[in-house]
mmCIF file with all atom_site columns, C-alpha atoms in Angstrom:
data_model
loop_
_atom_site.group_PDB
_atom_site.id
_atom_site.type_symbol
_atom_site.label_atom_id
_atom_site.label_alt_id
_atom_site.label_comp_id
_atom_site.label_asym_id
_atom_site.label_entity_id
_atom_site.label_seq_id
_atom_site.pdbx_PDB_ins_code
_atom_site.Cartn_x
_atom_site.Cartn_y
_atom_site.Cartn_z
_atom_site.occupancy
_atom_site.B_iso_or_equiv
_atom_site.pdbx_formal_charge
_atom_site.auth_seq_id
_atom_site.auth_comp_id
_atom_site.auth_asym_id
_atom_site.auth_atom_id
_atom_site.pdbx_PDB_model_num
ATOM 1   C CA . UNK A 1 1   ? 272.995 -119.948 95.174  1.00 45.00 ? 1   UNK A CA 1
ATOM 2   C CA . UNK A 1 2   ? 270.392 -120.718 97.780  1.00 47.00 ? 2   UNK A CA 1
ATOM 3   C CA . UNK A 1 3   ? 267.625 -118.260 98.461  1.00 45.00 ? 3   UNK A CA 1
ATOM 4   C CA . UNK A 1 4   ? 266.707 -117.429 102.053 1.00 43.00 ? 4   UNK A CA 1
ATOM 5   C CA . UNK A 1 5   ? 263.863 -115.508 103.585 1.00 44.00 ? 5   UNK A CA 1
ATOM 6   C CA . UNK A 1 6   ? 264.274 -112.656 106.047 1.00 44.00 ? 6   UNK A CA 1
ATOM 7   C CA . UNK A 1 7   ? 263.387 -114.028 109.508 1.00 45.00 ? 7   UNK A CA 1
ATOM 8   C CA . UNK A 1 8   ? 265.538 -116.952 110.715 1.00 42.00 ? 8   UNK A CA 1
ATOM 9   C CA . UNK A 1 9   ? 269.131 -116.186 111.561 1.00 48.00 ? 9   UNK A CA 1
ATOM 10  C CA . UNK A 1 10  ? 269.251 -112.974 109.529 1.00 47.00 ? 10  UNK A CA 1
ATOM 11  C CA . UNK A 1 11  ? 271.475 -111.098 111.982 1.00 45.00 ? 11  UNK A CA 1
ATOM 12  C CA . UNK A 1 12  ? 274.012 -113.950 111.999 1.00 46.00 ? 12  UNK A CA 1
ATOM 13  C CA . UNK A 1 13  ? 273.886 -114.125 108.206 1.00 46.00 ? 13  UNK A CA 1
ATOM 14  C CA . UNK A 1 14  ? 274.513 -110.385 107.848 1.00 46.00 ? 14  UNK A CA 1
ATOM 15  C CA . UNK A 1 15  ? 277.381 -110.488 110.339 1.00 44.00 ? 15  UNK A CA 1
ATOM 16  C CA . UNK A 1 16  ? 278.965 -113.453 108.545 1.00 44.00 ? 16  UNK A CA 1
ATOM 17  C CA . UNK A 1 17  ? 278.465 -111.790 105.150 1.00 46.00 ? 17  UNK A CA 1
ATOM 18  C CA . UNK A 1 18  ? 279.958 -108.536 106.435 1.00 46.00 ? 18  UNK A CA 1
ATOM 19  C CA . UNK A 1 19  ? 282.984 -110.348 107.843 1.00 41.00 ? 19  UNK A CA 1
ATOM 20  C CA . UNK A 1 20  ? 283.493 -112.282 104.588 1.00 41.00 ? 20  UNK A CA 1
ATOM 21  C CA . UNK A 1 21  ? 283.211 -109.101 102.551 1.00 42.00 ? 21  UNK A CA 1
ATOM 22  C CA . UNK A 1 22  ? 285.686 -107.371 104.853 1.00 41.00 ? 22  UNK A CA 1
ATOM 23  C CA . UNK A 1 23  ? 288.138 -110.263 104.613 1.00 39.00 ? 23  UNK A CA 1
ATOM 24  C CA . UNK A 1 24  ? 288.025 -110.186 100.806 1.00 40.00 ? 24  UNK A CA 1
ATOM 25  C CA . UNK A 1 25  ? 287.948 -106.395 100.470 1.00 39.00 ? 25  UNK A CA 1
ATOM 26  C CA . UNK A 1 26  ? 290.836 -104.245 99.325  1.00 39.00 ? 26  UNK A CA 1
ATOM 27  C CA . UNK A 1 27  ? 291.485 -101.338 101.661 1.00 41.00 ? 27  UNK A CA 1
ATOM 28  C CA . UNK A 1 28  ? 291.758 -97.862  100.159 1.00 40.00 ? 28  UNK A CA 1
ATOM 29  C CA . UNK A 1 29  ? 292.914 -95.356  102.708 1.00 39.00 ? 29  UNK A CA 1
ATOM 30  C CA . UNK A 1 30  ? 294.683 -92.104  102.208 1.00 39.00 ? 30  UNK A CA 1
ATOM 31  C CA . UNK A 1 31  ? 293.883 -88.592  101.137 1.00 39.00 ? 31  UNK A CA 1
ATOM 32  C CA . UNK A 1 32  ? 292.746 -89.584  97.654  1.00 41.00 ? 32  UNK A CA 1
ATOM 33  C CA . UNK A 1 33  ? 289.993 -91.790  99.103  1.00 42.00 ? 33  UNK A CA 1
ATOM 34  C CA . UNK A 1 34  ? 288.478 -89.108  101.334 1.00 42.00 ? 34  UNK A CA 1
ATOM 35  C CA . UNK A 1 35  ? 285.606 -87.208  99.764  1.00 47.00 ? 35  UNK A CA 1
ATOM 36  C CA . UNK A 1 36  ? 283.824 -84.592  101.831 1.00 57.00 ? 36  UNK A CA 1
ATOM 37  C CA . UNK A 1 37  ? 280.117 -85.260  102.268 1.00 59.00 ? 37  UNK A CA 1
ATOM 38  C CA . UNK A 1 38  ? 278.207 -81.951  102.230 1.00 69.00 ? 38  UNK A CA 1
ATOM 39  C CA . UNK A 1 39  ? 275.537 -82.830  104.810 1.00 73.00 ? 39  UNK A CA 1
ATOM 40  C CA . UNK A 1 40  ? 275.082 -83.406  108.520 1.00 73.00 ? 40  UNK A CA 1
ATOM 41  C CA . UNK A 1 41  ? 272.318 -84.256  110.948 1.00 72.00 ? 41  UNK A CA 1
ATOM 42  C CA . UNK A 1 42  ? 271.966 -80.778  112.466 1.00 74.00 ? 42  UNK A CA 1
ATOM 43  C CA . UNK A 1 43  ? 272.585 -77.102  111.800 1.00 82.00 ? 43  UNK A CA 1
ATOM 44  C CA . UNK A 1 44  ? 273.125 -75.405  108.444 1.00 84.00 ? 44  UNK A CA 1
ATOM 45  C CA . UNK A 1 45  ? 273.579 -78.716  106.594 1.00 82.00 ? 45  UNK A CA 1
ATOM 46  C CA . UNK A 1 46  ? 271.003 -80.715  108.606 1.00 80.00 ? 46  UNK A CA 1
ATOM 47  C CA . UNK A 1 47  ? 267.972 -82.668  107.321 1.00 78.00 ? 47  UNK A CA 1
ATOM 48  C CA . UNK A 1 48  ? 265.789 -79.591  106.712 1.00 80.00 ? 48  UNK A CA 1
ATOM 49  C CA . UNK A 1 49  ? 268.477 -78.216  104.346 1.00 82.00 ? 49  UNK A CA 1
ATOM 50  C CA . UNK A 1 50  ? 269.486 -81.419  102.505 1.00 81.00 ? 50  UNK A CA 1
ATOM 51  C CA . UNK A 1 51  ? 267.343 -80.659  99.433  1.00 82.00 ? 51  UNK A CA 1
ATOM 52  C CA . UNK A 1 52  ? 269.243 -77.437  98.725  1.00 83.00 ? 52  UNK A CA 1
ATOM 53  C CA . UNK A 1 53  ? 272.806 -78.671  99.329  1.00 83.00 ? 53  UNK A CA 1
ATOM 54  C CA . UNK A 1 54  ? 273.341 -79.970  95.795  1.00 81.00 ? 54  UNK A CA 1
ATOM 55  C CA . UNK A 1 55  ? 271.111 -80.779  92.788  1.00 81.00 ? 55  UNK A CA 1
ATOM 56  C CA . UNK A 1 56  ? 271.270 -84.532  93.385  1.00 76.00 ? 56  UNK A CA 1
ATOM 57  C CA . UNK A 1 57  ? 269.681 -84.016  96.823  1.00 79.00 ? 57  UNK A CA 1
ATOM 58  C CA . UNK A 1 58  ? 266.577 -82.142  95.571  1.00 80.00 ? 58  UNK A CA 1
ATOM 59  C CA . UNK A 1 59  ? 264.190 -84.994  96.427  1.00 79.00 ? 59  UNK A CA 1
ATOM 60  C CA . UNK A 1 60  ? 265.092 -84.510  100.093 1.00 79.00 ? 60  UNK A CA 1
ATOM 61  C CA . UNK A 1 61  ? 262.901 -81.374  100.034 1.00 80.00 ? 61  UNK A CA 1
ATOM 62  C CA . UNK A 1 62  ? 259.771 -83.304  99.080  1.00 80.00 ? 62  UNK A CA 1
ATOM 63  C CA . UNK A 1 63  ? 260.187 -86.629  100.902 1.00 72.00 ? 63  UNK A CA 1
ATOM 64  C CA . UNK A 1 64  ? 257.757 -87.567  103.655 1.00 70.00 ? 64  UNK A CA 1
ATOM 65  C CA . UNK A 1 65  ? 259.573 -90.444  105.406 1.00 67.00 ? 65  UNK A CA 1
ATOM 66  C CA . UNK A 1 66  ? 263.285 -89.981  104.985 1.00 72.00 ? 66  UNK A CA 1
ATOM 67  C CA . UNK A 1 67  ? 266.406 -90.184  107.085 1.00 76.00 ? 67  UNK A CA 1
ATOM 68  C CA . UNK A 1 68  ? 266.784 -89.786  109.926 1.00 84.00 ? 68  UNK A CA 1
ATOM 69  C CA . UNK A 1 69  ? 263.633 -91.637  111.025 1.00 87.00 ? 69  UNK A CA 1
ATOM 70  C CA . UNK A 1 70  ? 262.390 -92.336  114.552 1.00 90.00 ? 70  UNK A CA 1
ATOM 71  C CA . UNK A 1 71  ? 260.238 -95.472  114.347 1.00 91.00 ? 71  UNK A CA 1
ATOM 72  C CA . UNK A 1 72  ? 257.537 -95.591  117.046 1.00 94.00 ? 72  UNK A CA 1
ATOM 73  C CA . UNK A 1 73  ? 256.955 -99.293  117.841 1.00 94.00 ? 73  UNK A CA 1
ATOM 74  C CA . UNK A 1 74  ? 253.313 -98.621  118.700 1.00 94.00 ? 74  UNK A CA 1
ATOM 75  C CA . UNK A 1 75  ? 252.597 -97.393  115.157 1.00 93.00 ? 75  UNK A CA 1
ATOM 76  C CA . UNK A 1 76  ? 254.317 -100.186 113.204 1.00 92.00 ? 76  UNK A CA 1
ATOM 77  C CA . UNK A 1 77  ? 251.804 -102.071 111.041 1.00 92.00 ? 77  UNK A CA 1
ATOM 78  C CA . UNK A 1 78  ? 252.464 -105.420 109.377 1.00 90.00 ? 78  UNK A CA 1
ATOM 79  C CA . UNK A 1 79  ? 251.632 -105.315 105.662 1.00 89.00 ? 79  UNK A CA 1
ATOM 80  C CA . UNK A 1 80  ? 250.540 -108.888 104.936 1.00 90.00 ? 80  UNK A CA 1
ATOM 81  C CA . UNK A 1 81  ? 250.522 -108.175 101.179 1.00 88.00 ? 81  UNK A CA 1
ATOM 82  C CA . UNK A 1 82  ? 254.320 -107.883 101.122 1.00 84.00 ? 82  UNK A CA 1
ATOM 83  C CA . UNK A 1 83  ? 256.168 -111.058 100.222 1.00 85.00 ? 83  UNK A CA 1
ATOM 84  C CA . UNK A 1 84  ? 259.252 -112.068 102.251 1.00 87.00 ? 84  UNK A CA 1
ATOM 85  C CA . UNK A 1 85  ? 262.557 -110.529 101.195 1.00 87.00 ? 85  UNK A CA 1
ATOM 86  C CA . UNK A 1 86  ? 264.739 -113.042 99.388  1.00 90.00 ? 86  UNK A CA 1
ATOM 87  C CA . UNK A 1 87  ? 268.530 -112.835 99.354  1.00 90.00 ? 87  UNK A CA 1
ATOM 88  C CA . UNK A 1 88  ? 270.854 -114.512 96.891  1.00 90.00 ? 88  UNK A CA 1
ATOM 89  C CA . UNK A 1 89  ? 274.385 -113.635 98.016  1.00 88.00 ? 89  UNK A CA 1
ATOM 90  C CA . UNK A 1 90  ? 277.809 -115.082 97.219  1.00 88.00 ? 90  UNK A CA 1
ATOM 91  C CA . UNK A 1 91  ? 281.443 -113.926 97.482  1.00 87.00 ? 91  UNK A CA 1
ATOM 92  C CA . UNK A 1 92  ? 282.266 -110.611 95.808  1.00 85.00 ? 92  UNK A CA 1
ATOM 93  C CA . UNK A 1 93  ? 285.205 -108.257 95.417  1.00 85.00 ? 93  UNK A CA 1
ATOM 94  C CA . UNK A 1 94  ? 284.784 -105.015 97.323  1.00 86.00 ? 94  UNK A CA 1
ATOM 95  C CA . UNK A 1 95  ? 286.803 -101.915 98.138  1.00 86.00 ? 95  UNK A CA 1
ATOM 96  C CA . UNK A 1 96  ? 286.990 -100.126 101.500 1.00 83.00 ? 96  UNK A CA 1
ATOM 97  C CA . UNK A 1 97  ? 286.396 -96.395  101.136 1.00 83.00 ? 97  UNK A CA 1
ATOM 98  C CA . UNK A 1 98  ? 286.779 -93.836  103.914 1.00 79.00 ? 98  UNK A CA 1
ATOM 99  C CA . UNK A 1 99  ? 284.679 -90.956  102.613 1.00 74.00 ? 99  UNK A CA 1
ATOM 100 C CA . UNK A 1 100 ? 285.307 -88.766  105.657 1.00 71.00 ? 100 UNK A CA 1
ATOM 101 C CA . UNK A 1 101 ? 281.788 -89.393  106.939 1.00 70.00 ? 101 UNK A CA 1
ATOM 102 C CA . UNK A 1 102 ? 281.629 -93.175  107.287 1.00 74.00 ? 102 UNK A CA 1
ATOM 103 C CA . UNK A 1 103 ? 283.421 -96.353  106.260 1.00 79.00 ? 103 UNK A CA 1
ATOM 104 C CA . UNK A 1 104 ? 281.948 -97.919  103.139 1.00 85.00 ? 104 UNK A CA 1
ATOM 105 C CA . UNK A 1 105 ? 282.491 -101.109 101.184 1.00 87.00 ? 105 UNK A CA 1
ATOM 106 C CA . UNK A 1 106 ? 281.799 -100.541 97.495  1.00 87.00 ? 106 UNK A CA 1
ATOM 107 C CA . UNK A 1 107 ? 281.137 -103.625 95.439  1.00 86.00 ? 107 UNK A CA 1
ATOM 108 C CA . UNK A 1 108 ? 282.307 -104.249 91.920  1.00 80.00 ? 108 UNK A CA 1
ATOM 109 C CA . UNK A 1 109 ? 280.128 -105.937 89.348  1.00 82.00 ? 109 UNK A CA 1
ATOM 110 C CA . UNK A 1 110 ? 278.261 -108.761 91.045  1.00 80.00 ? 110 UNK A CA 1
ATOM 111 C CA . UNK A 1 111 ? 275.127 -110.863 90.899  1.00 80.00 ? 111 UNK A CA 1
ATOM 112 C CA . UNK A 1 112 ? 274.148 -110.637 94.561  1.00 86.00 ? 112 UNK A CA 1
ATOM 113 C CA . UNK A 1 113 ? 270.423 -110.010 94.725  1.00 86.00 ? 113 UNK A CA 1
ATOM 114 C CA . UNK A 1 114 ? 267.762 -108.844 97.096  1.00 88.00 ? 114 UNK A CA 1
ATOM 115 C CA . UNK A 1 115 ? 264.302 -109.626 95.773  1.00 89.00 ? 115 UNK A CA 1
ATOM 116 C CA . UNK A 1 116 ? 261.394 -107.606 97.127  1.00 88.00 ? 116 UNK A CA 1
ATOM 117 C CA . UNK A 1 117 ? 257.859 -108.135 95.789  1.00 84.00 ? 117 UNK A CA 1
ATOM 118 C CA . UNK A 1 118 ? 259.300 -109.830 92.706  1.00 87.00 ? 118 UNK A CA 1
ATOM 119 C CA . UNK A 1 119 ? 261.677 -106.939 91.884  1.00 91.00 ? 119 UNK A CA 1
ATOM 120 C CA . UNK A 1 120 ? 265.432 -107.655 91.812  1.00 92.00 ? 120 UNK A CA 1
ATOM 121 C CA . UNK A 1 121 ? 267.914 -105.257 93.409  1.00 94.00 ? 121 UNK A CA 1
ATOM 122 C CA . UNK A 1 122 ? 271.692 -105.717 92.926  1.00 92.00 ? 122 UNK A CA 1
ATOM 123 C CA . UNK A 1 123 ? 273.885 -105.351 96.020  1.00 92.00 ? 123 UNK A CA 1
ATOM 124 C CA . UNK A 1 124 ? 275.855 -102.119 95.580  1.00 91.00 ? 124 UNK A CA 1
ATOM 125 C CA . UNK A 1 125 ? 277.568 -101.197 98.851  1.00 90.00 ? 125 UNK A CA 1
ATOM 126 C CA . UNK A 1 126 ? 277.351 -101.279 102.594 1.00 90.00 ? 126 UNK A CA 1
ATOM 127 C CA . UNK A 1 127 ? 278.274 -98.641  105.104 1.00 90.00 ? 127 UNK A CA 1
ATOM 128 C CA . UNK A 1 128 ? 278.053 -97.955  108.808 1.00 88.00 ? 128 UNK A CA 1
ATOM 129 C CA . UNK A 1 129 ? 276.869 -94.967  110.814 1.00 86.00 ? 129 UNK A CA 1
ATOM 130 C CA . UNK A 1 130 ? 277.965 -94.441  114.402 1.00 85.00 ? 130 UNK A CA 1
ATOM 131 C CA . UNK A 1 131 ? 275.853 -93.562  116.248 1.00 89.00 ? 131 UNK A CA 1
ATOM 132 C CA . UNK A 1 132 ? 272.860 -94.932  114.355 1.00 91.00 ? 132 UNK A CA 1
ATOM 133 C CA . UNK A 1 133 ? 271.130 -92.737  111.805 1.00 89.00 ? 133 UNK A CA 1
ATOM 134 C CA . UNK A 1 134 ? 267.685 -93.994  112.809 1.00 92.00 ? 134 UNK A CA 1
ATOM 135 C CA . UNK A 1 135 ? 266.007 -94.510  116.181 1.00 94.00 ? 135 UNK A CA 1
ATOM 136 C CA . UNK A 1 136 ? 263.338 -96.804  117.572 1.00 95.00 ? 136 UNK A CA 1
ATOM 137 C CA . UNK A 1 137 ? 261.048 -95.173  120.140 1.00 96.00 ? 137 UNK A CA 1
ATOM 138 C CA . UNK A 1 138 ? 263.575 -92.352  120.459 1.00 95.00 ? 138 UNK A CA 1
ATOM 139 C CA . UNK A 1 139 ? 266.463 -94.721  121.261 1.00 96.00 ? 139 UNK A CA 1
ATOM 140 C CA . UNK A 1 140 ? 269.611 -94.155  119.212 1.00 94.00 ? 140 UNK A CA 1
ATOM 141 C CA . UNK A 1 141 ? 271.839 -97.215  118.806 1.00 95.00 ? 141 UNK A CA 1
ATOM 142 C CA . UNK A 1 142 ? 275.634 -97.444  118.947 1.00 93.00 ? 142 UNK A CA 1
ATOM 143 C CA . UNK A 1 143 ? 275.915 -98.176  115.221 1.00 91.00 ? 143 UNK A CA 1
ATOM 144 C CA . UNK A 1 144 ? 273.819 -98.922  112.150 1.00 93.00 ? 144 UNK A CA 1
ATOM 145 C CA . UNK A 1 145 ? 274.705 -100.965 109.071 1.00 93.00 ? 145 UNK A CA 1
ATOM 146 C CA . UNK A 1 146 ? 273.077 -100.168 105.712 1.00 93.00 ? 146 UNK A CA 1
ATOM 147 C CA . UNK A 1 147 ? 273.123 -102.794 102.953 1.00 92.00 ? 147 UNK A CA 1
ATOM 148 C CA . UNK A 1 148 ? 272.329 -100.825 99.782  1.00 92.00 ? 148 UNK A CA 1
ATOM 149 C CA . UNK A 1 149 ? 270.797 -102.525 96.729  1.00 93.00 ? 149 UNK A CA 1
ATOM 150 C CA . UNK A 1 150 ? 269.899 -100.852 93.405  1.00 92.00 ? 150 UNK A CA 1
ATOM 151 C CA . UNK A 1 151 ? 267.423 -102.071 90.761  1.00 93.00 ? 151 UNK A CA 1
ATOM 152 C CA . UNK A 1 152 ? 267.922 -101.633 87.014  1.00 93.00 ? 152 UNK A CA 1
ATOM 153 C CA . UNK A 1 153 ? 265.409 -98.754  87.040  1.00 94.00 ? 153 UNK A CA 1
ATOM 154 C CA . UNK A 1 154 ? 267.416 -96.886  89.705  1.00 91.00 ? 154 UNK A CA 1
ATOM 155 C CA . UNK A 1 155 ? 265.113 -97.698  92.637  1.00 91.00 ? 155 UNK A CA 1
ATOM 156 C CA . UNK A 1 156 ? 267.005 -98.314  95.869  1.00 90.00 ? 156 UNK A CA 1
ATOM 157 C CA . UNK A 1 157 ? 266.318 -100.877 98.611  1.00 91.00 ? 157 UNK A CA 1
ATOM 158 C CA . UNK A 1 158 ? 268.248 -100.591 101.874 1.00 91.00 ? 158 UNK A CA 1
ATOM 159 C CA . UNK A 1 159 ? 268.345 -103.058 104.753 1.00 92.00 ? 159 UNK A CA 1
ATOM 160 C CA . UNK A 1 160 ? 269.282 -101.350 108.022 1.00 93.00 ? 160 UNK A CA 1
ATOM 161 C CA . UNK A 1 161 ? 270.613 -103.232 111.040 1.00 94.00 ? 161 UNK A CA 1
ATOM 162 C CA . UNK A 1 162 ? 270.971 -101.537 114.436 1.00 94.00 ? 162 UNK A CA 1
ATOM 163 C CA . UNK A 1 163 ? 273.780 -102.462 116.859 1.00 92.00 ? 163 UNK A CA 1
ATOM 164 C CA . UNK A 1 164 ? 274.421 -102.164 120.579 1.00 91.00 ? 164 UNK A CA 1
ATOM 165 C CA . UNK A 1 165 ? 278.081 -102.479 121.581 1.00 88.00 ? 165 UNK A CA 1
ATOM 166 C CA . UNK A 1 166 ? 279.073 -105.788 123.142 1.00 87.00 ? 166 UNK A CA 1
ATOM 167 C CA . UNK A 1 167 ? 282.290 -107.531 124.079 1.00 87.00 ? 167 UNK A CA 1
ATOM 168 C CA . UNK A 1 168 ? 285.270 -106.955 121.749 1.00 84.00 ? 168 UNK A CA 1
ATOM 169 C CA . UNK A 1 169 ? 285.584 -109.495 118.936 1.00 85.00 ? 169 UNK A CA 1
ATOM 170 C CA . UNK A 1 170 ? 289.110 -110.594 117.886 1.00 89.00 ? 170 UNK A CA 1
ATOM 171 C CA . UNK A 1 171 ? 288.311 -110.506 114.136 1.00 86.00 ? 171 UNK A CA 1
ATOM 172 C CA . UNK A 1 172 ? 286.707 -107.072 114.343 1.00 80.00 ? 172 UNK A CA 1
ATOM 173 C CA . UNK A 1 173 ? 289.757 -105.870 116.321 1.00 85.00 ? 173 UNK A CA 1
ATOM 174 C CA . UNK A 1 174 ? 291.984 -106.933 113.386 1.00 87.00 ? 174 UNK A CA 1
ATOM 175 C CA . UNK A 1 175 ? 289.720 -105.101 110.936 1.00 82.00 ? 175 UNK A CA 1
ATOM 176 C CA . UNK A 1 176 ? 289.833 -102.006 113.172 1.00 80.00 ? 176 UNK A CA 1
ATOM 177 C CA . UNK A 1 177 ? 293.628 -102.041 112.989 1.00 84.00 ? 177 UNK A CA 1
ATOM 178 C CA . UNK A 1 178 ? 293.386 -102.098 109.179 1.00 82.00 ? 178 UNK A CA 1
ATOM 179 C CA . UNK A 1 179 ? 291.008 -99.141  109.263 1.00 77.00 ? 179 UNK A CA 1
ATOM 180 C CA . UNK A 1 180 ? 293.360 -97.138  111.492 1.00 77.00 ? 180 UNK A CA 1
ATOM 181 C CA . UNK A 1 181 ? 296.500 -97.937  109.509 1.00 65.00 ? 181 UNK A CA 1
#
């Protein structure tokens, strides 16, 4: 497995990885796969209420920079102490899950790694939000991909990728048919 650093060609790499994962994934669709998610982005189950929705969400009451986040470009600061992210990815088996809130690919046991500041995170799942969960300078994007990685100590590292809609892609059209059927 070759290690790569974040900058060059990352968007192409993520797209290719996503497509490969989708191609090798087993679809699970049907009533048994749908699990209601007890939160939303507004109203009675919106961000200000997340911490009280269920015990596992309690940290949402005390967080300072949590979803959804609007990132002001003018306030972004480069931390030169951080080392580049390193990815070590290969083919994996994954399962499509429609949880009623988004489409998710859950990964079985794998050795795909994201290394951040010397700490290893195992690739766990990826999912999409449409429209995007986060914004940049108040701009919400058409979709957002989250690549979720979990370390042995339970810490989570997520890479988020924002999308604007473009021209239809034949491969994505085939995947869309699978998702609808």
